[in-house]
PDB file of C-alpha atoms in Angstrom:
ATOM      1  CA  MET A   1      11.697 -38.448 -41.463  1.00 37.00           C
ATOM      2  CA  SER A   2      10.310 -40.868 -38.882  1.00 37.00           C
ATOM      3  CA  ALA A   3       9.143 -39.727 -35.455  1.00 35.00           C
ATOM      4  CA  ARG A   4      11.907 -41.847 -33.928  1.00 37.00           C
ATOM      5  CA  ILE A   5      14.633 -40.075 -35.910  1.00 34.00           C
ATOM      6  CA  ARG A   6      13.089 -36.669 -35.131  1.00 32.00           C
ATOM      7  CA  ARG A   7      13.273 -37.526 -31.430  1.00 33.00           C
ATOM      8  CA  LEU A   8      16.897 -38.568 -31.783  1.00 36.00           C
ATOM      9  CA  LEU A   9      17.860 -35.428 -33.647  1.00 36.00           C
ATOM     10  CA  GLY A  10      16.007 -33.316 -31.133  1.00 36.00           C
ATOM     11  CA  ARG A  11      17.964 -34.900 -28.312  1.00 37.00           C
ATOM     12  CA  LEU A  12      21.417 -34.953 -29.890  1.00 40.00           C
ATOM     13  CA  PRO A  13      23.256 -31.815 -31.046  1.00 44.00           C
ATOM     14  CA  GLN A  14      24.403 -31.717 -34.658  1.00 54.00           C
ATOM     15  CA  HIS A  15      28.050 -32.030 -33.675  1.00 58.00           C
ATOM     16  CA  ALA A  16      30.870 -32.884 -36.018  1.00 62.00           C
ATOM     17  CA  ARG A  17      31.036 -36.531 -37.014  1.00 77.00           C
ATOM     18  CA  PRO A  18      34.519 -37.564 -38.109  1.00 82.00           C
ATOM     19  CA  VAL A  19      34.415 -40.251 -40.789  1.00 88.00           C
ATOM     20  CA  ILE A  20      37.575 -42.347 -40.965  1.00 88.00           C
ATOM     21  CA  GLY A  21      37.698 -44.080 -44.327  1.00 85.00           C
ATOM     22  CA  GLY A  22      35.576 -41.443 -46.026  1.00 85.00           C
ATOM     23  CA  THR A  23      37.123 -41.913 -49.469  1.00 84.00           C
ATOM     24  CA  GLY A  24      35.923 -45.524 -49.752  1.00 87.00           C
ATOM     25  CA  ARG A  25      32.655 -46.558 -51.375  1.00 90.00           C
ATOM     26  CA  CYS A  26      30.753 -46.899 -48.096  1.00 94.00           C
ATOM     27  CA  GLY A  27      32.532 -43.928 -46.561  1.00 92.00           C
ATOM     28  CA  ARG A  28      31.382 -41.574 -49.311  1.00 92.00           C
ATOM     29  CA  LEU A  29      27.794 -42.717 -48.810  1.00 95.00           C
ATOM     30  CA  VAL A  30      28.069 -42.199 -45.047  1.00 95.00           C
ATOM     31  CA  ILE A  31      29.326 -38.654 -45.589  1.00 94.00           C
ATOM     32  CA  SER A  32      26.420 -37.921 -47.939  1.00 94.00           C
ATOM     33  CA  GLU A  33      23.905 -39.307 -45.442  1.00 95.00           C
ATOM     34  CA  LEU A  34      25.371 -37.292 -42.565  1.00 95.00           C
ATOM     35  CA  LEU A  35      25.273 -34.103 -44.614  1.00 94.00           C
ATOM     36  CA  ARG A  36      21.702 -34.858 -45.676  1.00 94.00           C
ATOM     37  CA  ARG A  37      20.736 -35.014 -41.996  1.00 94.00           C
ATOM     38  CA  GLY A  38      22.414 -31.719 -41.217  1.00 93.00           C
ATOM     39  CA  HIS A  39      25.557 -32.924 -39.466  1.00 92.00           C
ATOM     40  CA  GLN A  40      28.938 -31.261 -39.683  1.00 90.00           C
ATOM     41  CA  VAL A  41      31.381 -33.846 -41.075  1.00 92.00           C
ATOM     42  CA  THR A  42      35.167 -34.020 -40.861  1.00 90.00           C
ATOM     43  CA  THR A  43      37.194 -36.606 -42.756  1.00 89.00           C
ATOM     44  CA  LEU A  44      40.824 -37.390 -43.487  1.00 84.00           C
ATOM     45  CA  ALA A  45      42.198 -37.602 -47.016  1.00 77.00           C
ATOM     46  CA  ARG A  46      45.691 -37.372 -48.406  1.00 70.00           C
ATOM     47  CA  THR A  47      44.190 -35.899 -51.584  1.00 71.00           C
ATOM     48  CA  PRO A  48      41.089 -33.758 -50.844  1.00 71.00           C
ATOM     49  CA  ASP A  49      40.077 -33.936 -54.509  1.00 76.00           C
ATOM     50  CA  ALA A  50      39.343 -37.635 -53.936  1.00 74.00           C
ATOM     51  CA  LEU A  51      36.132 -36.447 -52.254  1.00 81.00           C
ATOM     52  CA  GLY A  52      35.370 -33.799 -54.831  1.00 77.00           C
ATOM     53  CA  GLY A  53      36.735 -31.052 -52.602  1.00 72.00           C
ATOM     54  CA  ALA A  54      35.217 -29.384 -49.551  1.00 70.00           C
ATOM     55  CA  ARG A  55      31.560 -28.411 -49.588  1.00 82.00           C
ATOM     56  CA  ALA A  56      29.015 -27.029 -47.147  1.00 88.00           C
ATOM     57  CA  GLY A  57      29.113 -29.030 -43.933  1.00 90.00           C
ATOM     58  CA  LEU A  58      32.222 -31.027 -44.897  1.00 91.00           C
ATOM     59  CA  ASP A  59      35.746 -30.349 -43.642  1.00 89.00           C
ATOM     60  CA  ILE A  60      38.514 -32.369 -45.284  1.00 88.00           C
ATOM     61  CA  ILE A  61      41.749 -32.675 -43.324  1.00 86.00           C
ATOM     62  CA  GLN A  62      44.685 -33.297 -45.630  1.00 80.00           C
ATOM     63  CA  GLY A  63      46.893 -35.841 -43.919  1.00 71.00           C
ATOM     64  CA  THR A  64      50.419 -37.042 -44.422  1.00 66.00           C
ATOM     65  CA  LEU A  65      51.487 -40.157 -46.273  1.00 50.00           C
ATOM     66  CA  ASP A  66      52.402 -43.281 -44.308  1.00 50.00           C
ATOM     67  CA  LYS A  67      54.963 -45.144 -46.411  1.00 47.00           C
ATOM     68  CA  ARG A  68      54.264 -48.414 -44.580  1.00 46.00           C
ATOM     69  CA  THR A  69      50.694 -48.322 -45.840  1.00 45.00           C
ATOM     70  CA  THR A  70      51.362 -47.213 -49.397  1.00 44.00           C
ATOM     71  CA  ARG A  71      54.288 -49.444 -50.262  1.00 47.00           C
ATOM     72  CA  ASN A  72      53.476 -51.425 -53.432  1.00 46.00           C
ATOM     73  CA  MET A  73      50.164 -49.616 -53.929  1.00 41.00           C
ATOM     74  CA  THR A  74      48.887 -48.730 -57.355  1.00 42.00           C
ATOM     75  CA  PRO A  75      48.566 -44.984 -58.088  1.00 39.00           C
ATOM     76  CA  ARG A  76      44.765 -45.386 -58.097  1.00 36.00           C
ATOM     77  CA  ALA A  77      44.680 -46.829 -54.590  1.00 37.00           C
ATOM     78  CA  ASN A  78      47.296 -44.382 -53.352  1.00 36.00           C
ATOM     79  CA  SER A  79      45.426 -41.319 -54.596  1.00 33.00           C
ATOM     80  CA  SER A  80      42.465 -41.778 -52.251  1.00 35.00           C
ATOM     81  CA  LEU A  81      44.234 -43.073 -49.153  1.00 42.00           C
ATOM     82  CA  CYS A  82      43.159 -41.713 -45.775  1.00 46.00           C
ATOM     83  CA  THR A  83      45.854 -41.445 -43.122  1.00 69.00           C
ATOM     84  CA  PRO A  84      44.516 -42.667 -39.761  1.00 84.00           C
ATOM     85  CA  THR A  85      47.755 -44.665 -39.527  1.00 85.00           C
ATOM     86  CA  GLU A  86      49.193 -41.366 -38.265  1.00 88.00           C
ATOM     87  CA  LEU A  87      47.932 -40.393 -34.806  1.00 92.00           C
ATOM     88  CA  ASP A  88      48.708 -36.713 -35.406  1.00 90.00           C
ATOM     89  CA  ASP A  89      46.408 -36.736 -38.443  1.00 89.00           C
ATOM     90  CA  VAL A  90      43.606 -38.223 -36.370  1.00 91.00           C
ATOM     91  CA  ARG A  91      44.188 -35.546 -33.739  1.00 92.00           C
ATOM     92  CA  ALA A  92      43.945 -32.896 -36.457  1.00 88.00           C
ATOM     93  CA  ALA A  93      40.530 -34.214 -37.474  1.00 87.00           C
ATOM     94  CA  PHE A  94      39.355 -33.996 -33.861  1.00 89.00           C
ATOM     95  CA  LYS A  95      40.751 -30.482 -33.406  1.00 87.00           C
ATOM     96  CA  ALA A  96      38.938 -29.214 -36.500  1.00 79.00           C
ATOM     97  CA  ASP A  97      35.551 -29.737 -34.809  1.00 78.00           C
ATOM     98  CA  MET A  98      35.031 -31.484 -31.489  1.00 82.00           C
ATOM     99  CA  PRO A  99      33.231 -34.705 -32.443  1.00 87.00           C
ATOM    100  CA  ALA A 100      30.304 -36.363 -30.733  1.00 88.00           C
ATOM    101  CA  VAL A 101      30.732 -39.760 -32.415  1.00 94.00           C
ATOM    102  CA  VAL A 102      33.362 -41.214 -34.749  1.00 96.00           C
ATOM    103  CA  ILE A 103      32.348 -43.434 -37.684  1.00 96.00           C
ATOM    104  CA  VAL A 104      35.031 -45.726 -39.134  1.00 96.00           C
ATOM    105  CA  THR A 105      34.483 -47.297 -42.556  1.00 94.00           C
ATOM    106  CA  LEU A 106      38.053 -48.398 -43.217  1.00 90.00           C
ATOM    107  CA  ASN A 107      38.890 -51.507 -45.175  1.00 85.00           C
ATOM    108  CA  ALA A 108      42.210 -53.029 -46.131  1.00 79.00           C
ATOM    109  CA  HIS A 109      43.516 -51.962 -49.524  1.00 78.00           C
ATOM    110  CA  ARG A 110      43.758 -54.655 -52.194  1.00 78.00           C
ATOM    111  CA  ALA A 111      45.420 -54.913 -55.593  1.00 77.00           C
ATOM    112  CA  SER A 112      41.972 -54.579 -57.221  1.00 78.00           C
ATOM    113  CA  ASP A 113      38.325 -54.127 -56.214  1.00 73.00           C
ATOM    114  CA  SER A 114      37.867 -57.904 -55.972  1.00 77.00           C
ATOM    115  CA  PRO A 115      37.419 -58.963 -52.317  1.00 74.00           C
ATOM    116  CA  PHE A 116      39.776 -61.870 -53.029  1.00 78.00           C
ATOM    117  CA  ALA A 117      42.583 -59.762 -54.510  1.00 80.00           C
ATOM    118  CA  THR A 118      46.025 -59.703 -52.926  1.00 83.00           C
ATOM    119  CA  PRO A 119      46.140 -57.389 -49.881  1.00 80.00           C
ATOM    120  CA  ILE A 120      48.554 -54.477 -50.212  1.00 82.00           C
ATOM    121  CA  SER A 121      48.083 -52.997 -46.738  1.00 83.00           C
ATOM    122  CA  PRO A 122      49.891 -53.849 -43.500  1.00 88.00           C
ATOM    123  CA  PRO A 123      48.344 -56.882 -41.728  1.00 90.00           C
ATOM    124  CA  ARG A 124      46.959 -54.704 -38.894  1.00 93.00           C
ATOM    125  CA  LEU A 125      45.864 -51.677 -40.897  1.00 92.00           C
ATOM    126  CA  MET A 126      42.344 -51.559 -39.417  1.00 94.00           C
ATOM    127  CA  ALA A 127      43.388 -52.537 -35.889  1.00 96.00           C
ATOM    128  CA  ASP A 128      46.183 -49.968 -35.746  1.00 95.00           C
ATOM    129  CA  CYS A 129      44.068 -47.194 -37.268  1.00 94.00           C
ATOM    130  CA  ASN A 130      41.239 -47.856 -34.834  1.00 96.00           C
ATOM    131  CA  ALA A 131      43.765 -47.857 -31.984  1.00 97.00           C
ATOM    132  CA  ASN A 132      44.810 -44.353 -33.065  1.00 96.00           C
ATOM    133  CA  VAL A 133      41.184 -43.251 -33.210  1.00 96.00           C
ATOM    134  CA  VAL A 134      40.508 -44.622 -29.718  1.00 98.00           C
ATOM    135  CA  ALA A 135      43.647 -42.913 -28.381  1.00 97.00           C
ATOM    136  CA  ALA A 136      42.454 -39.590 -29.815  1.00 96.00           C
ATOM    137  CA  MET A 137      38.954 -40.172 -28.439  1.00 96.00           C
ATOM    138  CA  LYS A 138      40.369 -40.545 -24.945  1.00 97.00           C
ATOM    139  CA  GLU A 139      42.500 -37.418 -25.337  1.00 96.00           C
ATOM    140  CA  PHE A 140      39.536 -35.322 -26.469  1.00 95.00           C
ATOM    141  CA  GLY A 141      36.845 -36.904 -24.293  1.00 96.00           C
ATOM    142  CA  VAL A 142      34.853 -38.502 -27.123  1.00 96.00           C
ATOM    143  CA  ARG A 143      32.898 -41.488 -25.885  1.00 95.00           C
ATOM    144  CA  LYS A 144      31.603 -43.418 -28.913  1.00 98.00           C
ATOM    145  CA  ILE A 145      32.922 -45.099 -32.052  1.00 98.00           C
ATOM    146  CA  VAL A 146      30.917 -46.845 -34.795  1.00 98.00           C
ATOM    147  CA  ILE A 147      32.914 -49.340 -36.873  1.00 98.00           C
ATOM    148  CA  LEU A 148      31.927 -50.991 -40.139  1.00 98.00           C
ATOM    149  CA  GLN A 149      32.991 -54.644 -40.231  1.00 98.00           C
ATOM    150  CA  ALA A 150      31.524 -57.717 -41.971  1.00 97.00           C
ATOM    151  CA  PHE A 151      29.288 -60.701 -41.289  1.00 97.00           C
ATOM    152  CA  GLY A 152      31.555 -63.490 -40.056  1.00 97.00           C
ATOM    153  CA  VAL A 153      33.612 -61.334 -37.704  1.00 98.00           C
ATOM    154  CA  GLY A 154      33.601 -62.251 -34.017  1.00 97.00           C
ATOM    155  CA  ASP A 155      30.718 -64.353 -32.732  1.00 96.00           C
ATOM    156  CA  SER A 156      29.052 -64.374 -36.147  1.00 97.00           C
ATOM    157  CA  TRP A 157      31.791 -66.574 -37.654  1.00 97.00           C
ATOM    158  CA  ALA A 158      30.201 -69.797 -36.420  1.00 95.00           C
ATOM    159  CA  ARG A 159      26.866 -68.861 -38.061  1.00 94.00           C
ATOM    160  CA  MET A 160      28.356 -68.247 -41.491  1.00 95.00           C
ATOM    161  CA  HIS A 161      27.597 -71.074 -43.928  1.00 94.00           C
ATOM    162  CA  CYS A 162      30.356 -73.698 -43.893  1.00 95.00           C
ATOM    163  CA  LEU A 163      31.128 -73.146 -47.582  1.00 94.00           C
ATOM    164  CA  LEU A 164      31.586 -69.421 -46.998  1.00 94.00           C
ATOM    165  CA  ARG A 165      33.802 -70.081 -43.978  1.00 94.00           C
ATOM    166  CA  LEU A 166      35.980 -72.368 -46.096  1.00 94.00           C
ATOM    167  CA  LEU A 167      36.224 -69.704 -48.785  1.00 92.00           C
ATOM    168  CA  MET A 168      37.175 -67.014 -46.286  1.00 92.00           C
ATOM    169  CA  LYS A 169      39.769 -69.213 -44.565  1.00 91.00           C
ATOM    170  CA  THR A 170      41.508 -70.285 -47.773  1.00 91.00           C
ATOM    171  CA  SER A 171      41.471 -66.969 -49.653  1.00 90.00           C
ATOM    172  CA  ASN A 172      43.024 -63.556 -49.160  1.00 88.00           C
ATOM    173  CA  MET A 173      39.883 -62.566 -47.255  1.00 90.00           C
ATOM    174  CA  SER A 174      41.359 -64.341 -44.216  1.00 93.00           C
ATOM    175  CA  HIS A 175      43.767 -61.421 -43.691  1.00 92.00           C
ATOM    176  CA  GLN A 176      40.894 -58.944 -43.448  1.00 93.00           C
ATOM    177  CA  TYR A 177      38.964 -61.135 -41.031  1.00 96.00           C
ATOM    178  CA  ASP A 178      42.032 -61.449 -38.799  1.00 96.00           C
ATOM    179  CA  ASP A 179      42.374 -57.662 -38.834  1.00 97.00           C
ATOM    180  CA  HIS A 180      38.664 -57.163 -38.070  1.00 97.00           C
ATOM    181  CA  ASN A 181      38.868 -59.617 -35.167  1.00 98.00           C
ATOM    182  CA  ASP A 182      41.920 -57.865 -33.715  1.00 98.00           C
ATOM    183  CA  THR A 183      40.003 -54.588 -33.995  1.00 98.00           C
ATOM    184  CA  GLU A 184      37.014 -56.002 -32.155  1.00 98.00           C
ATOM    185  CA  ARG A 185      39.045 -57.405 -29.266  1.00 98.00           C
ATOM    186  CA  GLU A 186      41.036 -54.227 -28.772  1.00 98.00           C
ATOM    187  CA  VAL A 187      38.155 -51.766 -29.077  1.00 99.00           C
ATOM    188  CA  ARG A 188      35.994 -53.806 -26.678  1.00 98.00           C
ATOM    189  CA  ALA A 189      38.836 -53.753 -24.150  1.00 98.00           C
ATOM    190  CA  SER A 190      39.511 -50.019 -24.573  1.00 98.00           C
ATOM    191  CA  GLY A 191      36.661 -48.779 -22.392  1.00 98.00           C
ATOM    192  CA  VAL A 192      35.005 -46.541 -25.006  1.00 98.00           C
ATOM    193  CA  ASP A 193      31.437 -47.073 -26.187  1.00 98.00           C
ATOM    194  CA  TYR A 194      31.301 -48.878 -29.508  1.00 98.00           C
ATOM    195  CA  VAL A 195      28.956 -50.236 -32.152  1.00 98.00           C
ATOM    196  CA  PHE A 196      30.197 -52.852 -34.614  1.00 99.00           C
ATOM    197  CA  VAL A 197      28.088 -53.057 -37.774  1.00 98.00           C
ATOM    198  CA  ARG A 198      28.436 -56.329 -39.711  1.00 98.00           C
ATOM    199  CA  PRO A 199      26.589 -56.397 -43.025  1.00 98.00           C
ATOM    200  CA  SER A 200      26.298 -59.460 -45.193  1.00 97.00           C
ATOM    201  CA  ARG A 201      27.650 -59.388 -48.759  1.00 95.00           C
ATOM    202  CA  LEU A 202      27.717 -55.778 -49.990  1.00 95.00           C
ATOM    203  CA  VAL A 203      25.930 -54.984 -53.248  1.00 95.00           C
ATOM    204  CA  GLU A 204      25.374 -51.885 -55.376  1.00 93.00           C
ATOM    205  CA  THR A 205      21.573 -51.820 -55.216  1.00 90.00           C
ATOM    206  CA  LYS A 206      19.058 -49.253 -54.046  1.00 86.00           C
ATOM    207  CA  GLU A 207      18.458 -48.685 -50.374  1.00 81.00           C
ATOM    208  CA  THR A 208      15.894 -51.013 -48.818  1.00 87.00           C
ATOM    209  CA  ARG A 209      14.803 -51.802 -45.277  1.00 93.00           C
ATOM    210  CA  VAL A 210      17.511 -53.147 -42.980  1.00 96.00           C
ATOM    211  CA  LYS A 211      16.912 -56.345 -41.040  1.00 97.00           C
ATOM    212  CA  VAL A 212      18.904 -56.616 -37.816  1.00 97.00           C
ATOM    213  CA  TRP A 213      19.996 -60.047 -36.608  1.00 97.00           C
ATOM    214  CA  ALA A 214      21.462 -61.192 -33.309  1.00 94.00           C
ATOM    215  CA  GLU A 215      25.164 -60.609 -32.674  1.00 94.00           C
ATOM    216  CA  ASP A 216      25.955 -64.202 -33.617  1.00 96.00           C
ATOM    217  CA  GLY A 217      24.083 -63.863 -36.919  1.00 96.00           C
ATOM    218  CA  LYS A 218      21.888 -66.893 -36.297  1.00 95.00           C
ATOM    219  CA  GLY A 219      19.524 -67.433 -39.224  1.00 96.00           C
ATOM    220  CA  VAL A 220      21.270 -65.230 -41.796  1.00 96.00           C
ATOM    221  CA  PRO A 221      20.748 -66.878 -45.222  1.00 95.00           C
ATOM    222  CA  MET A 222      23.842 -68.013 -47.109  1.00 94.00           C
ATOM    223  CA  MET A 223      23.305 -65.597 -50.000  1.00 93.00           C
ATOM    224  CA  ALA A 224      21.949 -62.662 -47.991  1.00 96.00           C
ATOM    225  CA  SER A 225      23.124 -59.254 -49.162  1.00 96.00           C
ATOM    226  CA  THR A 226      23.056 -55.650 -48.022  1.00 97.00           C
ATOM    227  CA  SER A 227      23.129 -52.562 -50.212  1.00 97.00           C
ATOM    228  CA  ARG A 228      25.874 -50.059 -49.486  1.00 97.00           C
ATOM    229  CA  THR A 229      23.293 -47.287 -49.255  1.00 97.00           C
ATOM    230  CA  SER A 230      21.416 -49.257 -46.578  1.00 97.00           C
ATOM    231  CA  VAL A 231      24.665 -49.794 -44.689  1.00 98.00           C
ATOM    232  CA  ALA A 232      25.450 -46.071 -44.791  1.00 97.00           C
ATOM    233  CA  ARG A 233      22.039 -45.163 -43.431  1.00 97.00           C
ATOM    234  CA  TRP A 234      22.314 -47.755 -40.652  1.00 97.00           C
ATOM    235  CA  LEU A 235      25.759 -46.509 -39.631  1.00 98.00           C
ATOM    236  CA  VAL A 236      24.343 -43.015 -39.214  1.00 97.00           C
ATOM    237  CA  ASP A 237      21.267 -44.353 -37.396  1.00 97.00           C
ATOM    238  CA  VAL A 238      23.378 -46.121 -34.756  1.00 97.00           C
ATOM    239  CA  ALA A 239      25.675 -43.094 -34.467  1.00 96.00           C
ATOM    240  CA  GLU A 240      22.695 -40.894 -33.623  1.00 95.00           C
ATOM    241  CA  SER A 241      21.114 -43.335 -31.170  1.00 95.00           C
ATOM    242  CA  ASP A 242      22.346 -45.005 -27.985  1.00 96.00           C
ATOM    243  CA  GLU A 243      20.075 -48.023 -28.549  1.00 97.00           C
ATOM    244  CA  TRP A 244      22.846 -50.134 -30.093  1.00 97.00           C
ATOM    245  CA  ASP A 245      25.757 -48.972 -27.947  1.00 98.00           C
ATOM    246  CA  ASN A 246      28.245 -51.679 -26.933  1.00 98.00           C
ATOM    247  CA  SER A 247      26.842 -54.219 -29.358  1.00 98.00           C
ATOM    248  CA  ALA A 248      27.698 -55.891 -32.662  1.00 97.00           C
ATOM    249  CA  SER A 249      24.753 -56.023 -35.033  1.00 91.00           C
ATOM    250  CA  VAL A 250      24.609 -58.247 -38.112  1.00 98.00           C
ATOM    251  CA  ILE A 251      22.479 -56.628 -40.815  1.00 98.00           C
ATOM    252  CA  THR A 252      21.001 -57.652 -44.171  1.00 98.00           C
ATOM    253  CA  ASN A 253      18.314 -56.348 -46.520  1.00 96.00           C
TER     254      ASN A 253
END
């Protein structure tokens, strides 16, 4: 463990860290990283078995089922759905252990794992879920939220290669970018502290060093990628530190 991380952990209590979206691929890695660092973790899941059941340091809040979100979903997608579409479920996660920081790794559900597959979630799934999280944060006095997004959201759109922009605009990915952009505008205006994390193309490779770019993503190579394990570690890093508060960092490996 680096001296910098030791200083951070010495300064910050090991409070509960709710993870919203904990049943997704990045969310599971974030939970593992938080537990590895000694944090208490709370997450929402309609089916607790989707996370392998509760274990030391992990509280799983079993939420209700929002029919708006699950309409037309496959059984596979439905079985691991978190329920931050329901404000009462988010409140339950906060009541379980008072959080210090909330980490959100939600993504819109699709008909398959392909990023270009047909979306099967409401158009504002991420924006509405994050609005519920922010509402609960204000009720419980929690100041900070860390949100996983994607390179190309917000100011970084103009720095994405023109071919990638064309692909995103003319494919089903456009719905997710619209949802991410709504999330950014509304969270920035909410008054809570935030960190938006925007990795380049996600890949299933080993963790390597993270390179942090400016908020507009200037200089990011067209084919840059980021491993999910690196993303998970960076999300926890920025949750533990105040260095990146109220910013949107583009990251790659």
